[in-house]
């Protein structure tokens, strides 16, 4: 029967109640299959079915679904046809391939929803020489309906439909769908819009919040059927107290009339509630949204919506977006409608979040950009950033996506710095055209009305300037972004804050640095900046380390630099480190980014250390000695203001750190020769005599100090005598002269100008020796042996299949999720597990993930990829 082509079908439907056959009725036949073109007209013989449908406004739909064919005798066949074919309805389900015998099924005509779908699914086409045999056969009809059994008889008079039969195993599908049953006691009313505040009672539900179309007649804008959102009270409803109820009738493009009556009950229940249950199936929300969409896209453009209602609907859509925006599809449609509303009435509604964070197809961005260019206004930093995000020419890289707030701030500031007055763009010839693509299946695409404007959104030159700035900002945020990619990290971590570019120092207050600044300032005012190291460390929000190594030192130093205060000791300048249980001294201003200590700074540091040794040898610091040492700093003209600030704090630290002053010196002094030891002893005696006097108790303390340092204590008296009575034979350095003149001016005690010479010799050997012995022992970093390469460990980190997937992925910047699914399928991998495995390997080697998934797009971090390959 199907050998020479598709069949032209004559269907006769017999009633359960054995109604007489009505000849020559026409059936409305619809074709529903994507990308299939049909040119067939079908005549039919249909028997009337037993139902009360005769006085309904519906019709019976037959859907024929088959492969596209070219008719050999199309003109001839078309002349004999009497029925036309239309293209409506979705939701037809193909049941089972069947043979050509018509079988009957029982049908309870009083079905609960009034749906009846009959599907004829022809099997593989037979060869042409079996045509006669097939003509006498009937077709098996399957009838699918919720909770009902159907009894339908279809006659088997089937003619040929034009078709280019090549013998393929094609299938043909016919679906017959009876229309809905309605409550005939209800009078049909035209559909109308219900505003908030109006009370409507529908099937036991009192609805007062409005914002929906109500009635039984409201034609869809696509010309087929009824408006999808229309709440039709003539349709049967079963009250459903469970808002989360759904069945197979609730699908992606559901209409109120097409869902089963239990679903209608659930939707009415939600409409009569606060409309904020986040667990309600999204299909109900879409039906409600279709009404809001039509009210704006159709009624408001026709001037039927005043500004007050327009704004209320705008706010209602934002509310829905916030509750149900977890659905990516729903979120996309709400944003698009909100943007359209901003274009339609920009003086009434505004949403800065929409303007600052446009999607790739943002109509609002195009509109705002067009207006600015048309007026000759410069492109602001906010509009420039939005344009960058909108442009198909550029995709934000991982640091920009992970650190959105920081990237936005850095981009805006860099743009303003480079283009103080903003970029001005000359209007181009291309005109702006804005089209709205609706979510509702019963609305059509429309052109959004707006003033005549240019469309600069596709211009290359300005967007290339913005891309250059974006790349610069992305690079500046790489270290910060990489830190945040690690497990258990936060933007408020001090380690993270310290990695931010200096251009963002002011936003650090948002992340907690203001609290640290306030604490530092209070410490400086109340206690000369002296604090416990452990108290300062607590701001890092990490456990106190067992020992301060290079990593810990750099963290504290970076914290000081970031906030703008100085830290003593700073291993970069003072040749020593703080201790876990010791003190540190903080001072205002800090060392600055380009600080480099001078020779005078280093010499004064040695003098202050030795002075502190003498001053605290009796566990008491004499005020005159403290003041004298301060004056040594103030009166040295070779020191810069920053160096003096640092040395004053260093002196305070030395006077409050009794143990570290002599740490490691004894062992190193024992290795020195006689000449070097003599130089050290003279420095000690010179500092002791700096206040112009020395008493017997101080002599005893010097003897103890000599002993602690491994020097001969019997030499103390002789060294004092030599320093006060004999002139040195060697010339004196400028630093020594300064010490002498200050001592004389402060005390009136005359010393030999060579007595307090810091060095016995001008030779560099002695100077280098002194520098070496006054570097703290614990400051010398241990050099760790290089880690041995473990070939087995390297080979075990990722297997061949996952590495093959990785090599495929790094060929592009980003992939759609379904594309990665296909790659994984070919390699026999599960997508989620594969991504996790590759990122674990990436963490092992580069301490950061190489793949990142956002909104069904998988991005590749090529910077990490370089590290992995390196």
XYZ file of N, CA, C and O in Angstrom, residues 676-803:
512
model
N 90.161 42.165 64.674
C 88.717 42.302 64.548
C 88.055 42.406 65.924
O 87.140 43.206 66.134
N 88.550 41.591 66.896
C 87.996 41.647 68.247
C 88.250 43.019 68.877
O 87.423 43.558 69.602
N 89.421 43.589 68.605
C 89.757 44.912 69.136
C 88.803 45.960 68.594
O 88.401 46.888 69.308
N 88.427 45.825 67.325
C 87.494 46.790 66.724
C 86.140 46.733 67.423
O 85.533 47.770 67.722
N 85.650 45.526 67.722
C 84.364 45.374 68.389
C 84.414 45.976 69.794
O 83.498 46.678 70.225
N 85.526 45.695 70.544
C 85.635 46.212 71.911
C 85.659 47.730 71.932
O 85.073 48.365 72.809
N 86.314 48.331 70.973
C 86.361 49.790 70.933
C 84.984 50.381 70.624
O 84.653 51.472 71.101
N 84.178 49.678 69.798
C 82.812 50.152 69.528
C 82.003 50.151 70.823
O 81.302 51.114 71.146
N 82.165 49.074 71.612
C 81.413 48.974 72.861
C 81.829 50.070 73.839
O 80.979 50.729 74.464
N 83.110 50.269 73.963
C 83.600 51.302 74.886
C 83.166 52.679 74.403
O 82.762 53.539 75.186
N 83.238 52.915 73.088
C 82.841 54.205 72.540
C 81.390 54.521 72.841
O 81.033 55.651 73.191
N 80.495 53.513 72.701
C 79.082 53.740 73.002
C 78.890 53.985 74.495
O 78.089 54.820 74.913
N 79.642 53.238 75.345
C 79.529 53.422 76.797
C 79.940 54.827 77.209
O 79.395 55.393 78.163
N 80.901 55.387 76.509
C 81.371 56.730 76.833
C 80.555 57.819 76.135
O 80.866 58.997 76.278
N 79.529 57.426 75.368
C 78.788 58.402 74.581
C 78.077 59.423 75.447
O 77.863 60.551 75.022
N 77.697 59.037 76.680
C 77.030 59.999 77.538
C 78.013 60.827 78.358
O 77.613 61.597 79.233
N 79.340 60.659 78.098
C 80.363 61.484 78.732
C 80.767 61.034 80.116
O 81.553 61.715 80.775
N 80.281 59.908 80.562
C 80.651 59.423 81.894
C 80.582 57.916 81.917
O 79.890 57.299 81.116
N 81.292 57.354 82.868
C 81.248 55.911 83.078
C 81.583 55.631 84.542
O 82.600 56.087 85.043
N 80.727 54.946 85.234
C 80.945 54.711 86.671
C 81.319 53.250 86.888
O 81.222 52.424 85.967
N 81.739 52.921 88.126
C 82.176 51.539 88.395
C 81.126 50.495 88.077
O 81.464 49.416 87.576
N 79.834 50.778 88.357
C 78.789 49.794 88.045
C 78.719 49.530 86.550
O 78.514 48.399 86.101
N 78.920 50.587 85.773
C 78.867 50.424 84.316
C 80.055 49.631 83.816
O 79.959 48.880 82.836
N 81.213 49.797 84.505
C 82.392 49.022 84.145
C 82.132 47.528 84.356
O 82.502 46.693 83.530
N 81.461 47.202 85.481
C 81.132 45.810 85.770
C 80.189 45.240 84.685
O 80.332 44.094 84.277
N 79.242 46.085 84.275
C 78.318 45.618 83.242
C 79.040 45.391 81.922
O 78.728 44.462 81.182
N 80.036 46.264 81.626
C 80.811 46.070 80.399
C 81.608 44.771 80.461
O 81.783 44.081 79.459
N 82.121 44.456 81.639
C 82.869 43.210 81.800
C 81.954 41.997 81.525
O 82.370 41.022 80.885
N 80.707 42.071 82.011
C 79.752 41.000 81.743
C 79.475 40.897 80.242
O 79.381 39.816 79.676
N 79.341 42.057 79.593
C 79.067 42.071 78.162
C 80.237 41.485 77.397
O 80.047 40.714 76.450
N 81.446 41.824 77.792
C 82.622 41.256 77.146
C 82.580 39.733 77.257
O 82.851 39.001 76.299
N 82.231 39.264 78.448
C 82.194 37.823 78.683
C 81.138 37.161 77.796
O 81.386 36.108 77.196
N 79.941 37.777 77.727
C 78.869 37.223 76.901
C 79.269 37.128 75.438
O 78.860 36.212 74.727
N 80.089 38.078 75.014
C 80.497 38.112 73.607
C 81.770 37.310 73.339
O 82.251 37.280 72.210
N 82.312 36.692 74.406
C 83.518 35.875 74.219
C 84.787 36.702 74.191
O 85.826 36.223 73.723
N 84.737 37.942 74.698
C 85.926 38.800 74.760
C 86.543 38.704 76.165
O 85.873 38.323 77.134
N 87.815 39.092 76.259
C 88.522 39.036 77.547
C 88.067 40.214 78.403
O 88.341 41.375 78.097
N 87.359 39.901 79.527
C 86.807 40.979 80.356
C 87.896 41.796 81.050
O 87.669 42.940 81.449
N 89.085 41.224 81.176
C 90.181 41.967 81.834
C 90.661 43.142 81.002
O 91.386 44.013 81.496
N 90.244 43.150 79.736
C 90.676 44.239 78.856
C 89.791 45.477 78.968
O 90.091 46.511 78.362
N 88.643 45.394 79.695
C 87.689 46.501 79.751
C 88.358 47.775 80.281
O 88.255 48.849 79.671
N 89.048 47.673 81.441
C 89.651 48.862 82.048
C 90.681 49.485 81.111
O 90.716 50.709 80.916
N 91.502 48.642 80.506
C 92.507 49.164 79.595
C 91.903 49.802 78.370
O 92.385 50.837 77.888
N 90.815 49.192 77.844
C 90.167 49.761 76.660
C 89.551 51.120 76.982
O 89.597 52.043 76.158
N 88.985 51.259 78.187
C 88.415 52.560 78.582
C 89.530 53.600 78.700
O 89.385 54.746 78.230
N 90.633 53.196 79.328
C 91.767 54.110 79.488
C 92.317 54.555 78.138
O 92.566 55.740 77.910
N 92.485 53.586 77.254
C 93.018 53.930 75.934
C 92.074 54.867 75.174
O 92.511 55.765 74.466
N 90.757 54.636 75.321
C 89.783 55.446 74.593
C 89.735 56.876 75.087
O 89.394 57.791 74.338
N 90.098 57.094 76.353
C 89.974 58.442 76.925
C 91.280 59.203 76.976
O 91.278 60.414 77.180
N 92.440 58.527 76.826
C 93.725 59.222 77.009
C 94.619 59.210 75.779
O 95.548 60.002 75.703
N 94.378 58.308 74.849
C 95.280 58.219 73.696
C 94.568 58.580 72.410
O 93.393 58.302 72.239
N 95.288 59.226 71.530
C 94.751 59.532 70.201
C 95.016 58.377 69.266
O 96.067 57.763 69.295
N 94.070 58.105 68.461
C 94.246 57.061 67.455
C 95.152 57.560 66.365
O 95.180 58.740 66.043
N 95.975 56.662 65.831
C 96.898 57.047 64.774
C 96.228 57.110 63.423
O 96.664 57.815 62.526
N 95.165 56.370 63.271
C 94.488 56.329 61.961
C 93.511 57.465 61.834
O 92.932 57.923 62.821
N 93.300 58.008 60.588
C 92.290 59.049 60.360
C 90.903 58.542 60.766
O 90.627 57.349 60.752
N 90.055 59.465 61.123
C 88.722 59.114 61.597
C 87.686 59.325 60.498
O 87.738 60.313 59.776
N 86.723 58.400 60.400
C 85.676 58.520 59.384
C 84.683 59.604 59.778
O 84.559 59.991 60.941
N 83.966 60.085 58.819
C 82.989 61.149 59.054
C 81.964 60.740 60.107
O 81.567 61.544 60.949
N 81.562 59.474 60.071
C 80.568 59.007 61.039
C 81.116 59.130 62.456
O 80.416 59.531 63.381
N 82.411 58.791 62.639
C 83.018 58.860 63.959
C 83.069 60.294 64.445
O 82.812 60.581 65.610
N 83.424 61.210 63.570
C 83.492 62.630 63.952
C 82.119 63.117 64.395
O 81.999 63.893 65.337
N 81.108 62.675 63.707
C 79.765 63.089 64.085
C 79.430 62.601 65.482
O 78.840 63.318 66.294
N 79.820 61.358 65.785
C 79.568 60.803 67.119
C 80.269 61.634 68.175
O 79.702 61.966 69.219
N 81.546 61.997 67.929
C 82.332 62.760 68.901
C 81.709 64.127 69.147
O 81.492 64.539 70.277
N 81.398 64.847 68.058
C 80.875 66.204 68.216
C 79.539 66.188 68.962
O 79.276 67.073 69.778
N 78.712 65.171 68.686
C 77.433 65.113 69.381
C 77.642 64.821 70.865
O 76.965 65.372 71.721
N 78.559 63.909 71.156
C 78.816 63.572 72.556
C 79.296 64.795 73.323
O 78.867 65.057 74.449
N 80.191 65.569 72.715
C 80.719 66.765 73.383
C 79.627 67.792 73.596
O 79.534 68.413 74.652
N 78.778 67.996 72.585
C 77.746 69.021 72.709
C 76.699 68.652 73.739
O 76.105 69.521 74.371
N 76.469 67.352 73.914
C 75.430 66.924 74.847
C 75.922 66.861 76.281
O 75.177 67.119 77.223
N 77.190 66.515 76.485
C 77.674 66.255 77.844
C 78.717 67.246 78.320
O 78.973 67.351 79.508
N 79.365 67.932 77.394
C 80.439 68.818 77.790
C 81.712 68.079 78.152
O 82.683 68.652 78.615
N 81.706 66.771 77.978
C 82.852 65.941 78.328
C 83.738 65.810 77.111
O 83.309 65.368 76.061
N 85.016 66.203 77.222
C 85.923 66.199 76.079
C 86.523 64.818 75.874
O 87.074 64.231 76.779
N 86.395 64.338 74.652
C 86.995 63.059 74.287
C 87.983 63.281 73.170
O 87.851 64.206 72.367
N 88.911 62.394 73.114
C 89.821 62.432 71.979
C 88.996 62.164 70.735
O 88.168 61.266 70.715
N 89.210 62.943 69.660
C 88.367 62.807 68.467
C 88.467 61.446 67.800
O 87.613 61.074 67.017
N 89.537 60.698 68.164
C 89.661 59.359 67.591
C 89.202 58.254 68.548
O 89.200 57.086 68.196
N 88.794 58.662 69.779
C 88.525 57.646 70.797
C 87.322 56.785 70.463
O 87.269 55.612 70.817
N 86.364 57.400 69.807
C 85.136 56.666 69.528
C 85.046 56.203 68.077
O 83.974 56.017 67.544
N 86.201 56.070 67.432
C 86.196 55.591 66.051
C 85.527 54.227 65.973
O 85.796 53.355 66.786
N 84.615 54.061 65.006
C 83.894 52.806 64.884
C 84.787 51.709 64.307
O 84.504 50.536 64.455
N 85.850 52.124 63.652
C 86.723 51.114 63.049
C 88.176 51.457 63.351
O 88.525 52.631 63.382
N 89.001 50.466 63.603
C 90.431 50.713 63.799
C 91.130 50.892 62.470
O 92.208 51.437 62.399
N 90.567 50.423 61.447
C 91.221 50.462 60.155
C 90.245 50.926 59.102
O 89.037 50.773 59.238
N 90.750 51.546 58.073
C 89.895 51.944 56.957
C 89.752 50.817 55.939
O 89.070 50.979 54.946
N 90.385 49.726 56.216
C 90.338 48.646 55.234
C 88.940 48.069 55.115
O 88.194 47.991 56.097
N 88.598 47.675 53.942
C 87.271 47.104 53.693
C 87.105 45.762 54.390
O 85.988 45.336 54.670
N 88.214 45.103 54.692
C 88.110 43.806 55.360
C 87.427 43.957 56.712
O 86.538 43.174 57.069
N 87.854 44.987 57.495
C 87.255 45.184 58.811
C 85.806 45.616 58.664
O 84.917 45.166 59.398
N 85.516 46.500 57.700
C 84.124 46.951 57.489
C 83.223 45.767 57.118
O 82.124 45.621 57.665
N 83.712 44.931 56.239
C 82.910 43.773 55.850
C 82.713 42.812 57.022
O 81.649 42.209 57.175
N 83.768 42.687 57.851
C 83.668 41.823 59.018
C 82.596 42.314 59.966
O 81.783 41.544 60.476
N 82.575 43.619 60.200
C 81.580 44.181 61.115
C 80.159 43.987 60.577
O 79.241 43.670 61.318
N 79.995 44.201 59.292
C 78.667 43.980 58.705
C 78.228 42.530 58.874
O 77.063 42.244 59.151
N 79.183 41.612 58.723
C 78.861 40.195 58.790
C 78.467 39.759 60.193
O 77.495 39.022 60.380
N 79.207 40.226 61.205
C 78.935 39.731 62.553
C 77.665 40.321 63.135
O 77.125 39.783 64.094
N 77.174 41.404 62.559
C 75.959 41.994 63.110
C 74.703 41.621 62.307
O 73.680 42.257 62.417
N 74.805 40.587 61.526
C 73.622 39.979 60.907
C 73.182 38.829 61.791
O 73.982 37.949 62.105
N 71.922 38.842 62.232
C 71.442 37.809 63.144
C 71.585 36.432 62.528
O 71.330 36.227 61.340
N 71.938 35.482 63.360
C 72.155 34.119 62.892
C 70.879 33.509 62.312
O 70.897 32.827 61.303
N 69.753 33.804 62.984
C 68.505 33.197 62.502
C 67.963 33.855 61.250
O 66.984 33.415 60.674
N 68.614 34.942 60.811
C 68.182 35.600 59.584
C 68.720 34.899 58.347
O 68.177 34.985 57.268
N 69.838 34.165 58.515
C 70.449 33.469 57.384
C 69.542 32.316 56.989
O 69.291 31.408 57.777
N 69.009 32.385 55.790
C 68.047 31.385 55.329
C 68.743 30.074 54.995
O 69.834 30.067 54.403
N 68.124 29.004 55.387
C 68.646 27.692 55.023
C 68.277 27.386 53.578
O 67.167 27.627 53.151
N 69.233 26.846 52.859
C 68.991 26.462 51.474
C 68.580 25.001 51.433
O 69.350 24.124 51.813
N 67.365 24.769 51.029
C 66.851 23.409 50.991
C 67.356 22.686 49.758
O 67.475 23.284 48.690
N 67.681 21.414 49.885
C 68.122 20.655 48.697
C 66.987 20.549 47.705
O 65.820 20.507 48.087
N 67.301 20.541 46.430
C 66.248 20.451 45.417
C 65.469 19.148 45.554
O 66.028 18.110 45.882
N 64.172 19.231 45.327
C 63.317 18.054 45.438
C 63.632 17.085 44.310
O 63.761 17.473 43.151
N 63.781 15.813 44.673
C 64.079 14.802 43.665
C 62.869 14.551 42.791
O 61.743 14.524 43.258
N 63.128 14.365 41.528
C 62.049 14.110 40.565
C 61.541 12.688 40.731
O 62.312 11.719 40.701
N 60.263 12.550 40.956
C 59.626 11.249 41.127
C 58.870 10.904 39.851
O 57.770 11.371 39.626
N 59.509 10.097 39.023
C 58.915 9.774 37.728
C 57.601 9.017 37.893
O 56.642 9.251 37.175
N 57.538 8.108 38.852
C 56.317 7.336 39.064
C 55.163 8.233 39.470
O 54.038 8.092 39.006
N 55.458 9.197 40.363
C 54.416 10.116 40.814
C 53.883 10.936 39.649
O 52.694 11.182 39.522
N 54.781 11.368 38.779
C 54.376 12.174 37.618
C 53.490 11.365 36.687
O 52.473 11.835 36.197
N 53.866 10.120 36.462
C 53.111 9.300 35.541
C 51.740 8.930 36.090
O 50.798 8.695 35.343
N 51.610 8.862 37.423
C 50.361 8.441 38.028
C 49.356 9.588 38.146
O 48.203 9.371 38.485
N 49.774 10.814 37.891
C 48.904 11.952 38.159
C 47.716 12.046 37.205
O 46.672 12.556 37.578
N 47.837 11.570 35.966
C 46.712 11.606 35.018
C 46.908 10.500 33.989
O 48.032 10.237 33.552
N 45.822 9.849 33.618
C 45.931 8.734 32.677
C 45.826 9.225 31.232
O 45.540 10.396 30.968
N 46.047 8.305 30.315
C 46.119 8.665 28.896
C 44.791 9.202 28.368
O 44.766 10.142 27.573
N 43.662 8.617 28.808
C 42.365 9.062 28.309
C 42.066 10.502 28.730
O 41.628 11.320 27.930
N 42.298 10.789 30.005
C 42.021 12.141 30.491
C 42.991 13.156 29.881
O 42.619 14.299 29.603
N 44.233 12.724 29.658
C 45.184 13.645 29.037
C 44.804 13.916 27.578
O 44.967 15.030 27.081
